[in-house]
Amino acid sequence: MKDAVSIILVEPQNPINLGTVIRAMKNMGFEALSLVKPASMAFDKTQISAHHTEDFLDKIQIFDSLDDALSQCHESYGFSARKRAQTWASVEVGDAVTRMFGLAREHKKMALVFGREQTGLTNEELERCTFQVHIPTSEYASLNLAQAVLIAMYEIQRQAMGMQAENAVQMPAIIDNYVPGSAPATLDQQRRLVQAIADALVTLGYYKSDAPNAAVHRVQNILTRAQLHEDEVHLLMGMCREVENYAKLLKRGIEPTQFRPKNSLLN
Ligand code: SAH
């Protein structure tokens, strides 16, 4: 399970926090740390024990964008002290971790994403996350960055020590005769699909104004529940592309020939 999880810190500013996160990762047995635009790599070495850190430090990955850091993952969990509107898929850390155990059994990769010390994650960054995760606290919800990372990893450690069996959340039902023809879709592929759907909706004139609209969040949630595989993403992306092509042909005054396949679902 721990191999399936990477920790991503977005624009960490404080070298003491970075050192404390590294120490906590060693304590909890996690190895994959990615940093998105860190203020500096000069973390405070006094925060980490001197032993066996070289290997760890060599493996830290640095990225220019959160999208790049996430591209090979299948689900991302954006940790946030603030609760957001209902359409954001939001879970508490214990339930998030229980879900992760289910995904790890399917050989999926998960990223835990943590925000800046001062301002947390932006809405745009949280939109890149499959779920928003909240750690329950008193009314003063804003934890120190390294403490939030430690709690998330501790929850994984705790459930790994035997609680996952009785807590196991039912994974979405798999349709009996569906045999995946390809690998589970990565976050990058899922994001492109949501983008393609959003673009198709714009083309269709679905939106009646440019005011913020929750429809795409809801579509994203539906797709998350569907646990799509690559071939399914390609199928849906192809459909979205056809919407764009249709609109282009109409603009040129061409109405494409339409067929209705003989299929009981299309009557
Ligand atoms: N002032 C910021 C908090 C930043 S704390 C804000 O209001 O968003 C740095 C990071 O620690 C956050 O971006 C988040 O990833 C994590 N964090 C802090 N408190 C948390 C909580 N109660 N639940 C989940 N994540 C938390």
PDB file of C-alpha atoms and ligand atoms in Angstrom:
ATOM      1  CA  MET A   1       0.000   0.000   0.000  1.00  0.00           C
ATOM      2  CA  LYS A   2       2.698   2.506   0.931  1.00  0.00           C
ATOM      3  CA  ASP A   3       4.385   1.990  -2.456  1.00  0.00           C
ATOM      4  CA  ALA A   4       1.162   3.036  -4.109  1.00  0.00           C
ATOM      5  CA  VAL A   5       1.056   6.421  -2.359  1.00  0.00           C
ATOM      6  CA  SER A   6       3.099   9.515  -3.105  1.00  0.00           C
ATOM      7  CA  ILE A   7       3.147  12.747  -1.141  1.00  0.00           C
ATOM      8  CA  ILE A   8       3.020  15.980  -3.129  1.00  0.00           C
ATOM      9  CA  LEU A   9       3.747  19.348  -1.544  1.00  0.00           C
ATOM     10  CA  VAL A  10       2.691  22.341  -3.613  1.00  0.00           C
ATOM     11  CA  GLU A  11       5.058  25.298  -3.273  1.00  0.00           C
ATOM     12  CA  PRO A  12       6.352  24.538   0.223  1.00  0.00           C
ATOM     13  CA  GLN A  13       7.985  27.679   1.574  1.00  0.00           C
ATOM     14  CA  ASN A  14       9.512  26.799   4.901  1.00  0.00           C
ATOM     15  CA  PRO A  15      12.671  24.619   5.065  1.00  0.00           C
ATOM     16  CA  ILE A  16      11.799  23.479   8.592  1.00  0.00           C
ATOM     17  CA  ASN A  17       8.490  22.065   7.374  1.00  0.00           C
ATOM     18  CA  LEU A  18      10.184  20.280   4.503  1.00  0.00           C
ATOM     19  CA  GLY A  19      12.664  18.674   6.898  1.00  0.00           C
ATOM     20  CA  THR A  20       9.838  17.679   9.242  1.00  0.00           C
ATOM     21  CA  VAL A  21       7.834  16.130   6.393  1.00  0.00           C
ATOM     22  CA  ILE A  22      10.857  14.075   5.346  1.00  0.00           C
ATOM     23  CA  ARG A  23      11.370  12.909   8.921  1.00  0.00           C
ATOM     24  CA  ALA A  24       7.688  11.981   9.212  1.00  0.00           C
ATOM     25  CA  MET A  25       7.833  10.048   5.922  1.00  0.00           C
ATOM     26  CA  LYS A  26      10.756   8.045   7.237  1.00  0.00           C
ATOM     27  CA  ASN A  27       8.891   7.357  10.477  1.00  0.00           C
ATOM     28  CA  MET A  28       5.864   6.090   8.627  1.00  0.00           C
ATOM     29  CA  GLY A  29       7.742   4.245   5.890  1.00  0.00           C
ATOM     30  CA  PHE A  30       6.803   6.349   2.864  1.00  0.00           C
ATOM     31  CA  GLU A  31       9.353   7.072   0.149  1.00  0.00           C
ATOM     32  CA  ALA A  32       7.824   8.978  -2.739  1.00  0.00           C
ATOM     33  CA  LEU A  33       7.958  12.740  -2.238  1.00  0.00           C
ATOM     34  CA  SER A  34       7.269  15.223  -5.021  1.00  0.00           C
ATOM     35  CA  LEU A  35       7.598  18.977  -4.734  1.00  0.00           C
ATOM     36  CA  VAL A  36       5.848  21.405  -7.034  1.00  0.00           C
ATOM     37  CA  LYS A  37       7.861  24.626  -7.337  1.00  0.00           C
ATOM     38  CA  PRO A  38       9.474  24.519  -3.864  1.00  0.00           C
ATOM     39  CA  ALA A  39      10.728  27.871  -2.582  1.00  0.00           C
ATOM     40  CA  SER A  40      14.068  26.199  -1.961  1.00  0.00           C
ATOM     41  CA  MET A  41      15.527  22.733  -1.579  1.00  0.00           C
ATOM     42  CA  ALA A  42      17.655  23.874   1.364  1.00  0.00           C
ATOM     43  CA  PHE A  43      15.492  22.105   3.933  1.00  0.00           C
ATOM     44  CA  ASP A  44      16.512  22.144   7.555  1.00  0.00           C
ATOM     45  CA  LYS A  45      18.635  19.023   8.072  1.00  0.00           C
ATOM     46  CA  THR A  46      18.291  19.285  11.835  1.00  0.00           C
ATOM     47  CA  GLN A  47      14.707  18.155  11.418  1.00  0.00           C
ATOM     48  CA  ILE A  48      15.676  14.815   9.904  1.00  0.00           C
ATOM     49  CA  SER A  49      17.715  12.078  11.479  1.00  0.00           C
ATOM     50  CA  ALA A  50      21.124  11.789   9.888  1.00  0.00           C
ATOM     51  CA  HIS A  51      20.803   8.120   9.017  1.00  0.00           C
ATOM     52  CA  HIS A  52      19.638   6.724   5.712  1.00  0.00           C
ATOM     53  CA  THR A  53      18.366  10.012   4.364  1.00  0.00           C
ATOM     54  CA  GLU A  54      20.670  10.205   1.318  1.00  0.00           C
ATOM     55  CA  ASP A  55      18.707   7.603  -0.642  1.00  0.00           C
ATOM     56  CA  PHE A  56      15.528   9.327   0.234  1.00  0.00           C
ATOM     57  CA  LEU A  57      16.756  12.780  -0.724  1.00  0.00           C
ATOM     58  CA  ASP A  58      18.007  11.554  -4.104  1.00  0.00           C
ATOM     59  CA  LYS A  59      14.539  10.291  -4.933  1.00  0.00           C
ATOM     60  CA  ILE A  60      12.677  13.564  -4.298  1.00  0.00           C
ATOM     61  CA  GLN A  61      11.075  14.686  -7.542  1.00  0.00           C
ATOM     62  CA  ILE A  62      10.627  18.338  -8.469  1.00  0.00           C
ATOM     63  CA  PHE A  63       7.895  19.463 -10.870  1.00  0.00           C
ATOM     64  CA  ASP A  64       6.896  22.760 -12.467  1.00  0.00           C
ATOM     65  CA  SER A  65       3.193  22.068 -12.224  1.00  0.00           C
ATOM     66  CA  LEU A  66       0.753  19.982 -10.197  1.00  0.00           C
ATOM     67  CA  ASP A  67      -0.542  18.422 -13.426  1.00  0.00           C
ATOM     68  CA  ASP A  68       2.941  17.095 -14.197  1.00  0.00           C
ATOM     69  CA  ALA A  69       3.320  15.733 -10.667  1.00  0.00           C
ATOM     70  CA  LEU A  70      -0.032  13.945 -10.933  1.00  0.00           C
ATOM     71  CA  SER A  71       0.155  12.642 -14.455  1.00  0.00           C
ATOM     72  CA  GLN A  72       1.001   9.011 -13.608  1.00  0.00           C
ATOM     73  CA  CYS A  73      -1.463   8.686 -10.715  1.00  0.00           C
ATOM     74  CA  HIS A  74      -4.983   7.293 -10.832  1.00  0.00           C
ATOM     75  CA  GLU A  75      -6.525   9.290  -8.011  1.00  0.00           C
ATOM     76  CA  SER A  76      -5.469  12.400  -6.129  1.00  0.00           C
ATOM     77  CA  TYR A  77      -6.482  13.521  -2.643  1.00  0.00           C
ATOM     78  CA  GLY A  78      -6.249  17.261  -2.033  1.00  0.00           C
ATOM     79  CA  PHE A  79      -5.866  18.047   1.659  1.00  0.00           C
ATOM     80  CA  SER A  80      -7.601  21.209   2.731  1.00  0.00           C
ATOM     81  CA  ALA A  81      -8.433  22.870   6.020  1.00  0.00           C
ATOM     82  CA  ARG A  82     -11.375  24.643   4.427  1.00  0.00           C
ATOM     83  CA  LYS A  83     -14.656  23.000   3.503  1.00  0.00           C
ATOM     84  CA  ARG A  84     -15.995  23.874   0.109  1.00  0.00           C
ATOM     85  CA  ALA A  85     -19.316  23.850  -1.685  1.00  0.00           C
ATOM     86  CA  GLN A  86     -21.317  20.655  -1.881  1.00  0.00           C
ATOM     87  CA  THR A  87     -20.384  19.751  -5.425  1.00  0.00           C
ATOM     88  CA  TRP A  88     -16.773  19.155  -4.397  1.00  0.00           C
ATOM     89  CA  ALA A  89     -16.280  15.486  -3.631  1.00  0.00           C
ATOM     90  CA  SER A  90     -15.204  15.778  -0.033  1.00  0.00           C
ATOM     91  CA  VAL A  91     -14.203  13.073   2.461  1.00  0.00           C
ATOM     92  CA  GLU A  92     -12.669  12.785   5.881  1.00  0.00           C
ATOM     93  CA  VAL A  93      -9.177  11.398   6.081  1.00  0.00           C
ATOM     94  CA  GLY A  94     -10.209   8.012   7.549  1.00  0.00           C
ATOM     95  CA  ASP A  95     -12.671   7.304   4.731  1.00  0.00           C
ATOM     96  CA  ALA A  96     -10.190   8.526   2.126  1.00  0.00           C
ATOM     97  CA  VAL A  97      -7.576   6.084   3.417  1.00  0.00           C
ATOM     98  CA  THR A  98     -10.060   3.196   3.474  1.00  0.00           C
ATOM     99  CA  ARG A  99     -10.809   3.901  -0.172  1.00  0.00           C
ATOM    100  CA  MET A 100      -7.080   3.996  -0.949  1.00  0.00           C
ATOM    101  CA  PHE A 101      -6.642   0.471   0.386  1.00  0.00           C
ATOM    102  CA  GLY A 102      -9.260  -0.699  -2.105  1.00  0.00           C
ATOM    103  CA  LEU A 103      -7.493   1.107  -4.947  1.00  0.00           C
ATOM    104  CA  ALA A 104      -4.087  -0.246  -3.960  1.00  0.00           C
ATOM    105  CA  ARG A 105      -5.485  -3.762  -4.343  1.00  0.00           C
ATOM    106  CA  GLU A 106      -6.264  -2.796  -7.935  1.00  0.00           C
ATOM    107  CA  HIS A 107      -2.646  -1.667  -8.391  1.00  0.00           C
ATOM    108  CA  LYS A 108      -3.595   1.980  -8.700  1.00  0.00           C
ATOM    109  CA  LYS A 109      -1.348   4.900  -7.731  1.00  0.00           C
ATOM    110  CA  MET A 110      -2.570   7.610  -5.388  1.00  0.00           C
ATOM    111  CA  ALA A 111      -1.217  11.073  -4.609  1.00  0.00           C
ATOM    112  CA  LEU A 112      -1.798  12.974  -1.374  1.00  0.00           C
ATOM    113  CA  VAL A 113      -1.582  16.672  -2.216  1.00  0.00           C
ATOM    114  CA  PHE A 114      -0.814  19.325   0.396  1.00  0.00           C
ATOM    115  CA  GLY A 115      -0.877  23.093  -0.029  1.00  0.00           C
ATOM    116  CA  ARG A 116       1.231  26.103   0.851  1.00  0.00           C
ATOM    117  CA  GLU A 117       1.752  26.980   4.497  1.00  0.00           C
ATOM    118  CA  GLN A 118       0.104  30.376   4.196  1.00  0.00           C
ATOM    119  CA  THR A 119      -2.636  29.927   1.652  1.00  0.00           C
ATOM    120  CA  GLY A 120      -3.215  26.192   1.191  1.00  0.00           C
ATOM    121  CA  LEU A 121      -4.276  24.867  -2.230  1.00  0.00           C
ATOM    122  CA  THR A 122      -6.018  27.077  -4.771  1.00  0.00           C
ATOM    123  CA  ASN A 123      -9.453  26.112  -6.048  1.00  0.00           C
ATOM    124  CA  GLU A 124      -7.869  25.311  -9.385  1.00  0.00           C
ATOM    125  CA  GLU A 125      -5.437  22.908  -7.728  1.00  0.00           C
ATOM    126  CA  LEU A 126      -8.235  21.270  -5.729  1.00  0.00           C
ATOM    127  CA  GLU A 127     -10.105  20.778  -8.990  1.00  0.00           C
ATOM    128  CA  ARG A 128      -7.197  18.626 -10.097  1.00  0.00           C
ATOM    129  CA  CYS A 129      -7.909  16.373  -7.120  1.00  0.00           C
ATOM    130  CA  THR A 130     -10.338  13.496  -7.260  1.00  0.00           C
ATOM    131  CA  PHE A 131     -11.337  14.191  -3.649  1.00  0.00           C
ATOM    132  CA  GLN A 132     -10.914  16.953  -1.191  1.00  0.00           C
ATOM    133  CA  VAL A 133      -9.805  15.556   2.178  1.00  0.00           C
ATOM    134  CA  HIS A 134     -10.431  17.105   5.546  1.00  0.00           C
ATOM    135  CA  ILE A 135      -8.733  16.223   8.822  1.00  0.00           C
ATOM    136  CA  PRO A 136     -11.235  16.773  11.646  1.00  0.00           C
ATOM    137  CA  THR A 137     -10.070  19.392  14.138  1.00  0.00           C
ATOM    138  CA  SER A 138     -11.505  21.972  16.494  1.00  0.00           C
ATOM    139  CA  GLU A 139     -12.920  25.124  14.916  1.00  0.00           C
ATOM    140  CA  TYR A 140      -9.335  26.214  14.325  1.00  0.00           C
ATOM    141  CA  ALA A 141      -8.866  23.868  11.394  1.00  0.00           C
ATOM    142  CA  SER A 142      -5.551  24.968   9.962  1.00  0.00           C
ATOM    143  CA  LEU A 143      -2.862  22.413  10.890  1.00  0.00           C
ATOM    144  CA  ASN A 144       0.820  22.879  10.350  1.00  0.00           C
ATOM    145  CA  LEU A 145       1.782  21.408   6.956  1.00  0.00           C
ATOM    146  CA  ALA A 146       4.068  18.667   8.316  1.00  0.00           C
ATOM    147  CA  GLN A 147       1.528  17.709  10.967  1.00  0.00           C
ATOM    148  CA  ALA A 148      -1.176  17.338   8.328  1.00  0.00           C
ATOM    149  CA  VAL A 149       1.130  15.079   6.281  1.00  0.00           C
ATOM    150  CA  LEU A 150       1.977  13.053   9.397  1.00  0.00           C
ATOM    151  CA  ILE A 151      -1.683  12.540  10.307  1.00  0.00           C
ATOM    152  CA  ALA A 152      -2.515  11.353   6.783  1.00  0.00           C
ATOM    153  CA  MET A 153       0.339   8.845   6.819  1.00  0.00           C
ATOM    154  CA  TYR A 154      -0.458   7.742  10.369  1.00  0.00           C
ATOM    155  CA  GLU A 155      -4.015   6.990   9.280  1.00  0.00           C
ATOM    156  CA  ILE A 156      -2.634   4.746   6.533  1.00  0.00           C
ATOM    157  CA  GLN A 157      -0.292   3.077   9.020  1.00  0.00           C
ATOM    158  CA  ARG A 158      -3.132   2.607  11.519  1.00  0.00           C
ATOM    159  CA  GLN A 159      -5.492   1.053   9.011  1.00  0.00           C
ATOM    160  CA  ALA A 160      -2.687  -1.077   7.586  1.00  0.00           C
ATOM    161  CA  MET A 161      -2.255  -2.587  11.039  1.00  0.00           C
ATOM    162  CA  GLY A 162      -5.424  -4.555  10.699  1.00  0.00           C
ATOM    163  CA  MET A 163      -8.427  -2.284  10.600  1.00  0.00           C
ATOM    164  CA  GLN A 164      -8.966  -2.198   6.879  1.00  0.00           C
ATOM    165  CA  ALA A 165     -10.792  -5.500   6.667  1.00  0.00           C
ATOM    166  CA  GLU A 166     -13.732  -4.517   8.847  1.00  0.00           C
ATOM    167  CA  ASN A 167     -13.826  -0.938   7.543  1.00  0.00           C
ATOM    168  CA  ALA A 168     -13.502  -1.782   3.872  1.00  0.00           C
ATOM    169  CA  VAL A 169     -15.731   0.508   1.875  1.00  0.00           C
ATOM    170  CA  GLN A 170     -17.561  -1.207  -0.917  1.00  0.00           C
ATOM    171  CA  MET A 171     -15.846  -0.291  -4.160  1.00  0.00           C
ATOM    172  CA  PRO A 172     -18.203   0.662  -6.966  1.00  0.00           C
ATOM    173  CA  ALA A 173     -19.931  -2.394  -8.366  1.00  0.00           C
ATOM    174  CA  ILE A 174     -18.224  -3.799 -11.414  1.00  0.00           C
ATOM    175  CA  ILE A 175     -20.616  -4.753 -14.156  1.00  0.00           C
ATOM    176  CA  ASP A 176     -20.447  -8.524 -14.281  1.00  0.00           C
ATOM    177  CA  ASN A 177     -19.435  -9.103 -17.858  1.00  0.00           C
ATOM    178  CA  TYR A 178     -17.097  -6.140 -18.217  1.00  0.00           C
ATOM    179  CA  VAL A 179     -13.506  -7.231 -18.571  1.00  0.00           C
ATOM    180  CA  PRO A 180     -11.240  -4.182 -18.684  1.00  0.00           C
ATOM    181  CA  GLY A 181      -9.524  -4.086 -22.059  1.00  0.00           C
ATOM    182  CA  SER A 182      -6.789  -1.792 -20.817  1.00  0.00           C
ATOM    183  CA  ALA A 183      -5.132  -0.261 -17.773  1.00  0.00           C
ATOM    184  CA  PRO A 184      -6.996   1.990 -15.320  1.00  0.00           C
ATOM    185  CA  ALA A 185      -7.117   5.570 -16.626  1.00  0.00           C
ATOM    186  CA  THR A 186      -4.483   7.864 -15.116  1.00  0.00           C
ATOM    187  CA  LEU A 187      -5.438  11.232 -13.662  1.00  0.00           C
ATOM    188  CA  ASP A 188      -3.994  12.885 -16.731  1.00  0.00           C
ATOM    189  CA  GLN A 189      -6.327  10.879 -18.970  1.00  0.00           C
ATOM    190  CA  GLN A 190      -9.291  11.514 -16.658  1.00  0.00           C
ATOM    191  CA  ARG A 191      -8.554  15.243 -16.679  1.00  0.00           C
ATOM    192  CA  ARG A 192      -8.356  15.348 -20.478  1.00  0.00           C
ATOM    193  CA  LEU A 193     -11.717  13.613 -20.672  1.00  0.00           C
ATOM    194  CA  VAL A 194     -13.364  16.088 -18.288  1.00  0.00           C
ATOM    195  CA  GLN A 195     -11.800  18.873 -20.344  1.00  0.00           C
ATOM    196  CA  ALA A 196     -13.135  17.347 -23.576  1.00  0.00           C
ATOM    197  CA  ILE A 197     -16.629  17.070 -22.065  1.00  0.00           C
ATOM    198  CA  ALA A 198     -16.453  20.662 -20.835  1.00  0.00           C
ATOM    199  CA  ASP A 199     -15.346  21.848 -24.297  1.00  0.00           C
ATOM    200  CA  ALA A 200     -18.153  19.896 -25.971  1.00  0.00           C
ATOM    201  CA  LEU A 201     -20.686  21.450 -23.596  1.00  0.00           C
ATOM    202  CA  VAL A 202     -19.430  24.922 -24.450  1.00  0.00           C
ATOM    203  CA  THR A 203     -19.689  24.112 -28.168  1.00  0.00           C
ATOM    204  CA  LEU A 204     -23.251  22.882 -27.696  1.00  0.00           C
ATOM    205  CA  GLY A 205     -24.239  26.110 -25.962  1.00  0.00           C
ATOM    206  CA  TYR A 206     -25.035  24.185 -22.784  1.00  0.00           C
ATOM    207  CA  TYR A 207     -23.958  27.080 -20.575  1.00  0.00           C
ATOM    208  CA  LYS A 208     -26.239  30.071 -20.631  1.00  0.00           C
ATOM    209  CA  SER A 209     -23.776  32.509 -19.079  1.00  0.00           C
ATOM    210  CA  ASP A 210     -20.141  32.671 -18.027  1.00  0.00           C
ATOM    211  CA  ALA A 211     -21.047  32.520 -14.329  1.00  0.00           C
ATOM    212  CA  PRO A 212     -19.360  29.741 -12.267  1.00  0.00           C
ATOM    213  CA  ASN A 213     -21.156  26.470 -12.859  1.00  0.00           C
ATOM    214  CA  ALA A 214     -20.933  23.198 -10.915  1.00  0.00           C
ATOM    215  CA  ALA A 215     -21.877  20.855 -13.772  1.00  0.00           C
ATOM    216  CA  VAL A 216     -18.307  19.890 -14.594  1.00  0.00           C
ATOM    217  CA  HIS A 217     -17.536  19.056 -10.955  1.00  0.00           C
ATOM    218  CA  ARG A 218     -20.518  16.770 -10.937  1.00  0.00           C
ATOM    219  CA  VAL A 219     -19.461  15.098 -14.181  1.00  0.00           C
ATOM    220  CA  GLN A 220     -16.005  14.623 -12.671  1.00  0.00           C
ATOM    221  CA  ASN A 221     -17.577  12.939  -9.630  1.00  0.00           C
ATOM    222  CA  ILE A 222     -19.602  10.614 -11.850  1.00  0.00           C
ATOM    223  CA  LEU A 223     -16.477   9.641 -13.779  1.00  0.00           C
ATOM    224  CA  THR A 224     -14.622   8.973 -10.525  1.00  0.00           C
ATOM    225  CA  ARG A 225     -17.344   6.598  -9.420  1.00  0.00           C
ATOM    226  CA  ALA A 226     -17.094   4.856 -12.779  1.00  0.00           C
ATOM    227  CA  GLN A 227     -13.388   3.935 -12.252  1.00  0.00           C
ATOM    228  CA  LEU A 228     -12.716   4.276 -15.985  1.00  0.00           C
ATOM    229  CA  HIS A 229     -10.133   2.358 -17.930  1.00  0.00           C
ATOM    230  CA  GLU A 230      -8.077   3.786 -20.783  1.00  0.00           C
ATOM    231  CA  ASP A 231     -10.191   2.248 -23.547  1.00  0.00           C
ATOM    232  CA  GLU A 232     -13.327   3.774 -22.009  1.00  0.00           C
ATOM    233  CA  VAL A 233     -11.697   7.182 -21.802  1.00  0.00           C
ATOM    234  CA  HIS A 234     -10.799   6.904 -25.495  1.00  0.00           C
ATOM    235  CA  LEU A 235     -14.370   5.970 -26.370  1.00  0.00           C
ATOM    236  CA  LEU A 236     -15.822   8.965 -24.524  1.00  0.00           C
ATOM    237  CA  MET A 237     -13.142  11.349 -25.808  1.00  0.00           C
ATOM    238  CA  GLY A 238     -13.932  10.204 -29.340  1.00  0.00           C
ATOM    239  CA  MET A 239     -17.602  11.046 -28.773  1.00  0.00           C
ATOM    240  CA  CYS A 240     -16.695  14.505 -27.511  1.00  0.00           C
ATOM    241  CA  ARG A 241     -14.494  15.066 -30.561  1.00  0.00           C
ATOM    242  CA  GLU A 242     -17.437  14.205 -32.801  1.00  0.00           C
ATOM    243  CA  VAL A 243     -19.466  16.965 -31.156  1.00  0.00           C
ATOM    244  CA  GLU A 244     -16.710  19.419 -32.044  1.00  0.00           C
ATOM    245  CA  ASN A 245     -16.493  18.057 -35.609  1.00  0.00           C
ATOM    246  CA  TYR A 246     -20.245  18.291 -36.026  1.00  0.00           C
ATOM    247  CA  ALA A 247     -20.245  21.913 -34.958  1.00  0.00           C
ATOM    248  CA  LYS A 248     -17.431  22.672 -37.412  1.00  0.00           C
ATOM    249  CA  LEU A 249     -19.302  21.031 -40.307  1.00  0.00           C
ATOM    250  CA  LEU A 250     -22.490  22.903 -39.447  1.00  0.00           C
ATOM    251  CA  LYS A 251     -20.537  26.163 -39.525  1.00  0.00           C
ATOM    252  CA  ARG A 252     -19.480  25.314 -43.071  1.00  0.00           C
ATOM    253  CA  GLY A 253     -23.105  24.595 -43.969  1.00  0.00           C
ATOM    254  CA  ILE A 254     -22.614  20.816 -44.205  1.00  0.00           C
ATOM    255  CA  GLU A 255     -25.050  18.564 -42.397  1.00  0.00           C
ATOM    256  CA  PRO A 256     -23.377  15.173 -41.788  1.00  0.00           C
ATOM    257  CA  THR A 257     -25.238  12.001 -42.718  1.00  0.00           C
ATOM    258  CA  GLN A 258     -26.773  10.435 -39.665  1.00  0.00           C
ATOM    259  CA  PHE A 259     -27.174   6.730 -39.134  1.00  0.00           C
ATOM    260  CA  ARG A 260     -29.147   5.041 -36.412  1.00  0.00           C
ATOM    261  CA  PRO A 261     -27.566   1.647 -35.693  1.00  0.00           C
ATOM    262  CA  LYS A 262     -29.931  -1.245 -35.236  1.00  0.00           C
ATOM    263  CA  ASN A 263     -29.594  -1.667 -31.515  1.00  0.00           C
ATOM    264  CA  SER A 264     -32.279  -2.068 -28.936  1.00  0.00           C
ATOM    265  CA  LEU A 265     -30.789   0.731 -26.784  1.00  0.00           C
ATOM    266  CA  LEU A 266     -31.256   3.242 -29.585  1.00  0.00           C
ATOM    267  CA  ASN A 267     -34.940   2.756 -30.384  1.00  0.00           C
TER     268      ASN A 267
HETATM  269  N1  SAH B   1      -4.146  28.718   5.782  1.00  0.00           N
HETATM  270  C1  SAH B   1      -4.261  27.594   4.932  1.00  0.00           C
HETATM  271  C2  SAH B   1      -3.770  26.339   5.637  1.00  0.00           C
HETATM  272  C3  SAH B   1      -2.484  25.918   5.112  1.00  0.00           C
HETATM  273  S1  SAH B   1      -1.834  24.614   6.068  1.00  0.00           S
HETATM  274  C4  SAH B   1      -5.715  27.368   4.532  1.00  0.00           C
HETATM  275  O1  SAH B   1      -6.589  27.897   5.156  1.00  0.00           O
HETATM  276  O2  SAH B   1      -5.959  26.613   3.589  1.00  0.00           O
HETATM  277  C5  SAH B   1      -0.899  23.758   4.847  1.00  0.00           C
HETATM  278  C6  SAH B   1      -1.572  22.530   4.293  1.00  0.00           C
HETATM  279  O3  SAH B   1      -1.790  21.565   5.317  1.00  0.00           O
HETATM  280  C7  SAH B   1      -2.932  22.755   3.675  1.00  0.00           C
HETATM  281  O4  SAH B   1      -2.848  23.257   2.356  1.00  0.00           O
HETATM  282  C8  SAH B   1      -3.501  21.365   3.697  1.00  0.00           C
HETATM  283  O5  SAH B   1      -2.976  20.613   2.617  1.00  0.00           O
HETATM  284  C9  SAH B   1      -2.963  20.810   5.007  1.00  0.00           C
HETATM  285  N2  SAH B   1      -3.942  20.967   6.100  1.00  0.00           N
HETATM  286  C10 SAH B   1      -3.882  21.809   7.149  1.00  0.00           C
HETATM  287  N3  SAH B   1      -4.940  21.650   7.954  1.00  0.00           N
HETATM  288  C11 SAH B   1      -5.704  20.685   7.418  1.00  0.00           C
HETATM  289  C12 SAH B   1      -6.945  20.043   7.796  1.00  0.00           C
HETATM  290  N4  SAH B   1      -7.605  20.361   8.894  1.00  0.00           N
HETATM  291  N5  SAH B   1      -7.422  19.085   6.973  1.00  0.00           N
HETATM  292  C13 SAH B   1      -6.765  18.715   5.845  1.00  0.00           C
HETATM  293  N6  SAH B   1      -5.595  19.276   5.464  1.00  0.00           N
HETATM  294  C14 SAH B   1      -5.065  20.237   6.236  1.00  0.00           C
END
